[in-house]
């Protein structure tokens, strides 16, 4: 068995020594500042350490666009190497103990073996993801004109069986949720009968729902367009909510940030789903124009904060059925995926902690007294507080890196992986293409 390069805990703590003193200084300063606001910084460190989110197996491979993919040296070639990279991310940031698998992209040959491999890296498996938006070699029926909503029963049946198979694989891996995103829709007016297509979706989903174990949830992921450019069957949160209600108590609505038209008020959608007890969780990413799958917090950090403001408000209010599953769903086309995922993850925790800094009493008063500027100022005060020392302390105390990207680069991990992982002839491209 060849040895695989790993970043050791001792290397991380050595690297941390370089900046430890500054972090301490900044931490003390922030601690004093927060005390004036009656906030105990230690509570926030604990909150930051408790925030957990999953890495998608497809996110550690280099992504691409419709035009090209530019693979990076040393990228993972199979699910075991992907888990190695996920383990590395977890070591450095300490907030990503789970991995979400896309089937069949990362279908394990031996689920028990993969589960053990993950366990050795302190990882476990988050939601499963089915794929009926492309055809696989040897597949009997094509999804060219749809899957769960296809007019022909045999095609729908094949797509249903695929989803049930995902649940079976997930059971063996210890997963507890299944995410269904379909690309079904039409490119031409008249191509589909809108109501009948949705009826067929529900009929198919009822069969998938029936295959869920008692302690599982199913997540419906909506998306307003792409790959269908005229109409999409599960196009918005309203449709998703309707379906989740029709299906039953184990069905919830998943929000992928990139799946909305530009300028849509996503935080309000989040609030609605919380209020209706149907928020499944998130696929975090950022976007400028469409499903760009850019890094979280890179384009609209204030929007990310406002979403977390709703989440923290629900957390503090102990809203019923509020148990969101968090995941990054991004495509890294021009960066090292490990670096992007770490930086994006830090942005999630940052928004979460900043949202905890919102003076809720002040906000409620401002709302009651119809004072919009005071309300906005209350939010802005939290959003403009630099919480970086809290995030660094949370990571470092858990054994992670003060500077995850600097430490990753200094370790030479990617170069070592480039030696260990020479390109396989005929290997399938990883990442979203
Ligand atoms: C879709 C959607 C799904 C993801 C695929 C790869 O746009 O976001 O969640 O599984 O892309
Ligand atoms: Mn997604
Ligand atoms: Mn997407």
Tab-separated table of N, CA, C and O in Angstrom, residues 214-277:
chain	number	residue	atom	x	y	z
A	214	UNK	N	-37.474	5.491	8.093
A	214	UNK	CA	-38.224	6.384	8.996
A	214	UNK	C	-37.450	7.613	9.427
A	214	UNK	O	-38.014	8.680	9.578
A	215	UNK	N	-36.139	7.428	9.651
A	215	UNK	CA	-35.369	8.561	10.185
A	215	UNK	C	-34.656	9.358	9.079
A	215	UNK	O	-33.690	10.045	9.332
A	216	UNK	N	-35.125	9.227	7.857
A	216	UNK	CA	-34.533	9.978	6.742
A	216	UNK	C	-35.426	11.141	6.343
A	216	UNK	O	-36.626	11.136	6.605
A	217	UNK	N	-34.803	12.118	5.656
A	217	UNK	CA	-35.564	13.209	5.055
A	217	UNK	C	-35.239	13.247	3.557
A	217	UNK	O	-34.172	12.796	3.142
A	218	UNK	N	-36.176	13.762	2.784
A	218	UNK	CA	-35.887	13.965	1.367
A	218	UNK	C	-35.928	15.459	1.093
A	218	UNK	O	-36.793	16.174	1.603
A	219	UNK	N	-34.936	15.924	0.346
A	219	UNK	CA	-34.816	17.351	0.053
A	219	UNK	C	-35.145	17.603	-1.423
A	219	UNK	O	-34.544	16.992	-2.318
A	220	UNK	N	-36.067	18.512	-1.656
A	220	UNK	CA	-36.415	18.887	-3.030
A	220	UNK	C	-35.640	20.154	-3.370
A	220	UNK	O	-35.750	21.158	-2.673
A	221	UNK	N	-34.869	20.093	-4.443
A	221	UNK	CA	-34.053	21.255	-4.830
A	221	UNK	C	-34.660	21.902	-6.072
A	221	UNK	O	-34.742	21.271	-7.123
A	222	UNK	N	-35.076	23.136	-5.955
A	222	UNK	CA	-35.652	23.830	-7.110
A	222	UNK	C	-34.552	24.601	-7.849
A	222	UNK	O	-33.485	24.855	-7.308
A	223	UNK	N	-34.853	24.971	-9.071
A	223	UNK	CA	-33.905	25.767	-9.867
A	223	UNK	C	-34.688	26.405	-11.001
A	223	UNK	O	-35.469	25.722	-11.659
A	224	UNK	N	-34.517	27.701	-11.224
A	224	UNK	CA	-35.457	28.368	-12.134
A	224	UNK	C	-35.218	28.091	-13.616
A	224	UNK	O	-36.137	28.160	-14.415
A	225	UNK	N	-33.995	27.806	-14.010
A	225	UNK	CA	-33.760	27.406	-15.406
A	225	UNK	C	-32.423	26.658	-15.476
A	225	UNK	O	-31.675	26.654	-14.510
A	226	UNK	N	-32.168	26.053	-16.607
A	226	UNK	CA	-30.931	25.338	-16.907
A	226	UNK	C	-30.901	23.950	-16.273
A	226	UNK	O	-30.968	23.873	-15.064
A	227	UNK	N	-30.824	22.887	-17.036
A	227	UNK	CA	-30.557	22.839	-18.482
A	227	UNK	C	-31.741	23.229	-19.365
A	227	UNK	O	-31.534	23.476	-20.551
A	228	UNK	N	-32.960	23.255	-18.818
A	228	UNK	CA	-34.099	23.661	-19.652
A	228	UNK	C	-34.149	25.187	-19.654
A	228	UNK	O	-34.026	25.818	-18.609
A	229	UNK	N	-34.338	25.764	-20.827
A	229	UNK	CA	-34.220	27.224	-20.927
A	229	UNK	C	-35.547	27.951	-21.092
A	229	UNK	O	-35.585	29.170	-21.046
A	230	UNK	N	-36.620	27.203	-21.313
A	230	UNK	CA	-37.910	27.889	-21.398
A	230	UNK	C	-38.740	27.637	-20.138
A	230	UNK	O	-39.241	28.563	-19.517
A	231	UNK	N	-38.849	26.370	-19.736
A	231	UNK	CA	-39.648	26.065	-18.536
A	231	UNK	C	-38.981	24.929	-17.776
A	231	UNK	O	-38.387	24.035	-18.369
A	232	UNK	N	-39.077	25.001	-16.458
A	232	UNK	CA	-38.485	23.970	-15.608
A	232	UNK	C	-39.573	23.458	-14.675
A	232	UNK	O	-40.360	24.260	-14.159
A	233	UNK	N	-39.620	22.150	-14.457
A	233	UNK	CA	-40.749	21.604	-13.691
A	233	UNK	C	-40.717	22.072	-12.231
A	233	UNK	O	-41.697	22.587	-11.713
A	234	UNK	N	-39.560	21.924	-11.575
A	234	UNK	CA	-39.464	22.377	-10.183
A	234	UNK	C	-38.691	23.697	-10.220
A	234	UNK	O	-37.490	23.758	-9.953
A	235	UNK	N	-39.391	24.746	-10.578
A	235	UNK	CA	-38.711	25.993	-10.925
A	235	UNK	C	-38.534	26.966	-9.780
A	235	UNK	O	-37.680	27.837	-9.842
A	236	UNK	N	-39.337	26.858	-8.732
A	236	UNK	CA	-39.188	27.853	-7.660
A	236	UNK	C	-39.591	27.269	-6.313
A	236	UNK	O	-40.061	26.128	-6.224
A	237	UNK	N	-39.394	28.094	-5.270
A	237	UNK	CA	-39.624	27.583	-3.906
A	237	UNK	C	-41.094	27.290	-3.656
A	237	UNK	O	-41.425	26.415	-2.867
A	238	UNK	N	-41.982	27.996	-4.357
A	238	UNK	CA	-43.414	27.771	-4.163
A	238	UNK	C	-43.794	26.378	-4.648
A	238	UNK	O	-44.520	25.629	-3.968
A	239	UNK	N	-43.277	26.025	-5.816
A	239	UNK	CA	-43.544	24.686	-6.362
A	239	UNK	C	-42.922	23.632	-5.445
A	239	UNK	O	-43.540	22.598	-5.146
A	240	UNK	N	-41.717	23.929	-4.995
A	240	UNK	CA	-41.015	23.002	-4.112
A	240	UNK	C	-41.817	22.809	-2.813
A	240	UNK	O	-42.017	21.682	-2.340
A	241	UNK	N	-42.314	23.915	-2.284
A	241	UNK	CA	-43.083	23.849	-1.034
A	241	UNK	C	-44.366	23.036	-1.231
A	241	UNK	O	-44.720	22.195	-0.413
A	242	UNK	N	-45.030	23.288	-2.331
A	242	UNK	CA	-46.266	22.554	-2.622
A	242	UNK	C	-45.974	21.045	-2.651
A	242	UNK	O	-46.676	20.241	-2.039
A	243	UNK	N	-44.908	20.686	-3.348
A	243	UNK	CA	-44.565	19.260	-3.473
A	243	UNK	C	-44.190	18.668	-2.117
A	243	UNK	O	-44.599	17.546	-1.787
A	244	UNK	N	-43.409	19.421	-1.345
A	244	UNK	CA	-42.996	18.908	-0.033
A	244	UNK	C	-44.220	18.665	0.844
A	244	UNK	O	-44.315	17.665	1.554
A	245	UNK	N	-45.191	19.554	0.768
A	245	UNK	CA	-46.413	19.376	1.557
A	245	UNK	C	-47.213	18.179	1.086
A	245	UNK	O	-47.746	17.401	1.877
A	246	UNK	N	-47.292	18.038	-0.218
A	246	UNK	CA	-48.037	16.907	-0.773
A	246	UNK	C	-47.394	15.585	-0.380
A	246	UNK	O	-48.074	14.599	-0.133
A	247	UNK	N	-46.072	15.577	-0.337
A	247	UNK	CA	-45.373	14.316	-0.078
A	247	UNK	C	-45.484	13.885	1.379
A	247	UNK	O	-45.661	12.713	1.672
A	248	UNK	N	-45.331	14.809	2.295
A	248	UNK	CA	-45.452	14.430	3.703
A	248	UNK	C	-44.365	15.004	4.588
A	248	UNK	O	-43.515	15.781	4.136
A	249	UNK	N	-44.382	14.604	5.865
A	249	UNK	CA	-43.524	15.238	6.881
A	249	UNK	C	-42.021	15.013	6.691
A	249	UNK	O	-41.222	15.707	7.308
A	250	UNK	N	-41.644	14.052	5.865
A	250	UNK	CA	-40.203	13.820	5.678
A	250	UNK	C	-39.652	14.600	4.485
A	250	UNK	O	-38.471	14.500	4.176
A	251	UNK	N	-40.508	15.370	3.816
A	251	UNK	CA	-40.057	16.116	2.632
A	251	UNK	C	-39.856	17.592	2.960
A	251	UNK	O	-40.698	18.213	3.617
A	252	UNK	N	-38.739	18.128	2.507
A	252	UNK	CA	-38.371	19.516	2.799
A	252	UNK	C	-37.824	20.195	1.538
A	252	UNK	O	-37.476	19.523	0.565
A	253	UNK	N	-37.706	21.521	1.628
A	253	UNK	CA	-37.290	22.305	0.458
A	253	UNK	C	-35.861	22.812	0.624
A	253	UNK	O	-35.558	23.520	1.593
A	254	UNK	N	-35.029	22.477	-0.331
A	254	UNK	CA	-33.632	22.879	-0.263
A	254	UNK	C	-33.391	24.149	-1.092
A	254	UNK	O	-33.897	24.269	-2.204
A	255	UNK	N	-32.605	25.047	-0.516
A	255	UNK	CA	-32.324	26.309	-1.205
A	255	UNK	C	-30.874	26.312	-1.691
A	255	UNK	O	-29.946	26.285	-0.883
A	256	UNK	N	-30.715	26.301	-3.012
A	256	UNK	CA	-29.377	26.484	-3.586
A	256	UNK	C	-29.321	27.950	-3.998
A	256	UNK	O	-30.153	28.421	-4.782
A	257	UNK	N	-28.358	28.677	-3.455
A	257	UNK	CA	-28.351	30.135	-3.672
A	257	UNK	C	-28.294	30.527	-5.143
A	257	UNK	O	-28.824	31.560	-5.536
A	258	UNK	N	-27.672	29.703	-5.964
A	258	UNK	CA	-27.526	30.050	-7.376
A	258	UNK	C	-28.753	29.748	-8.221
A	258	UNK	O	-28.753	30.018	-9.418
A	259	UNK	N	-29.800	29.210	-7.599
A	259	UNK	CA	-30.946	28.748	-8.383
A	259	UNK	C	-32.098	29.739	-8.423
A	259	UNK	O	-33.259	29.360	-8.513
A	260	UNK	N	-31.757	31.023	-8.314
A	260	UNK	CA	-32.781	32.072	-8.340
A	260	UNK	C	-32.366	33.127	-9.351
A	260	UNK	O	-31.179	33.302	-9.629
A	261	UNK	N	-33.354	33.862	-9.841
A	261	UNK	CA	-33.034	34.952	-10.761
A	261	UNK	C	-32.224	36.008	-10.001
A	261	UNK	O	-32.367	36.148	-8.786
A	262	UNK	N	-31.371	36.744	-10.717
A	262	UNK	CA	-30.595	37.785	-10.029
A	262	UNK	C	-31.543	38.738	-9.292
A	262	UNK	O	-32.629	39.041	-9.784
A	263	UNK	N	-31.116	39.183	-8.136
A	263	UNK	CA	-31.865	40.149	-7.312
A	263	UNK	C	-33.070	39.595	-6.571
A	263	UNK	O	-33.756	40.337	-5.878
A	264	UNK	N	-33.344	38.314	-6.697
A	264	UNK	CA	-34.443	37.742	-5.901
A	264	UNK	C	-34.062	37.814	-4.421
A	264	UNK	O	-32.899	37.633	-4.058
A	265	UNK	N	-35.044	38.099	-3.595
A	265	UNK	CA	-34.807	38.226	-2.152
A	265	UNK	C	-34.759	36.827	-1.515
A	265	UNK	O	-35.762	36.311	-1.017
A	266	UNK	N	-33.586	36.225	-1.552
A	266	UNK	CA	-33.467	34.832	-1.090
A	266	UNK	C	-33.688	34.730	0.421
A	266	UNK	O	-34.282	33.768	0.910
A	267	UNK	N	-33.234	35.740	1.165
A	267	UNK	CA	-33.416	35.675	2.623
A	267	UNK	C	-34.898	35.602	3.002
A	267	UNK	O	-35.280	35.000	3.999
A	268	UNK	N	-35.718	36.201	2.164
A	268	UNK	CA	-37.150	36.168	2.444
A	268	UNK	C	-37.729	34.778	2.142
A	268	UNK	O	-38.601	34.290	2.868
A	269	UNK	N	-37.215	34.163	1.104
A	269	UNK	CA	-37.624	32.780	0.795
A	269	UNK	C	-37.257	31.880	1.979
A	269	UNK	O	-38.039	31.031	2.419
A	270	UNK	N	-36.067	32.122	2.501
A	270	UNK	CA	-35.597	31.335	3.647
A	270	UNK	C	-36.552	31.527	4.830
A	270	UNK	O	-36.970	30.559	5.486
A	271	UNK	N	-36.922	32.782	5.079
A	271	UNK	CA	-37.842	33.065	6.194
A	271	UNK	C	-39.179	32.360	5.992
A	271	UNK	O	-39.753	31.798	6.931
A	272	UNK	N	-39.676	32.379	4.777
A	272	UNK	CA	-40.961	31.717	4.492
A	272	UNK	C	-40.864	30.216	4.773
A	272	UNK	O	-41.730	29.628	5.412
A	273	UNK	N	-39.798	29.605	4.271
A	273	UNK	CA	-39.672	28.148	4.452
A	273	UNK	C	-39.508	27.789	5.926
A	273	UNK	O	-40.000	26.754	6.380
A	274	UNK	N	-38.826	28.660	6.667
A	274	UNK	CA	-38.700	28.417	8.116
A	274	UNK	C	-40.091	28.499	8.751
A	274	UNK	O	-40.501	27.624	9.517
A	275	UNK	N	-40.814	29.553	8.402
A	275	UNK	CA	-42.146	29.762	8.980
A	275	UNK	C	-43.081	28.600	8.679
A	275	UNK	O	-43.895	28.213	9.516
A	276	UNK	N	-42.929	28.019	7.483
A	276	UNK	CA	-43.817	26.918	7.108
A	276	UNK	C	-43.250	25.555	7.535
A	276	UNK	O	-43.787	24.516	7.164
A	277	UNK	N	-42.158	25.570	8.265
A	277	UNK	CA	-41.595	24.319	8.791
A	277	UNK	C	-41.067	23.392	7.717
A	277	UNK	O	-41.055	22.169	7.875
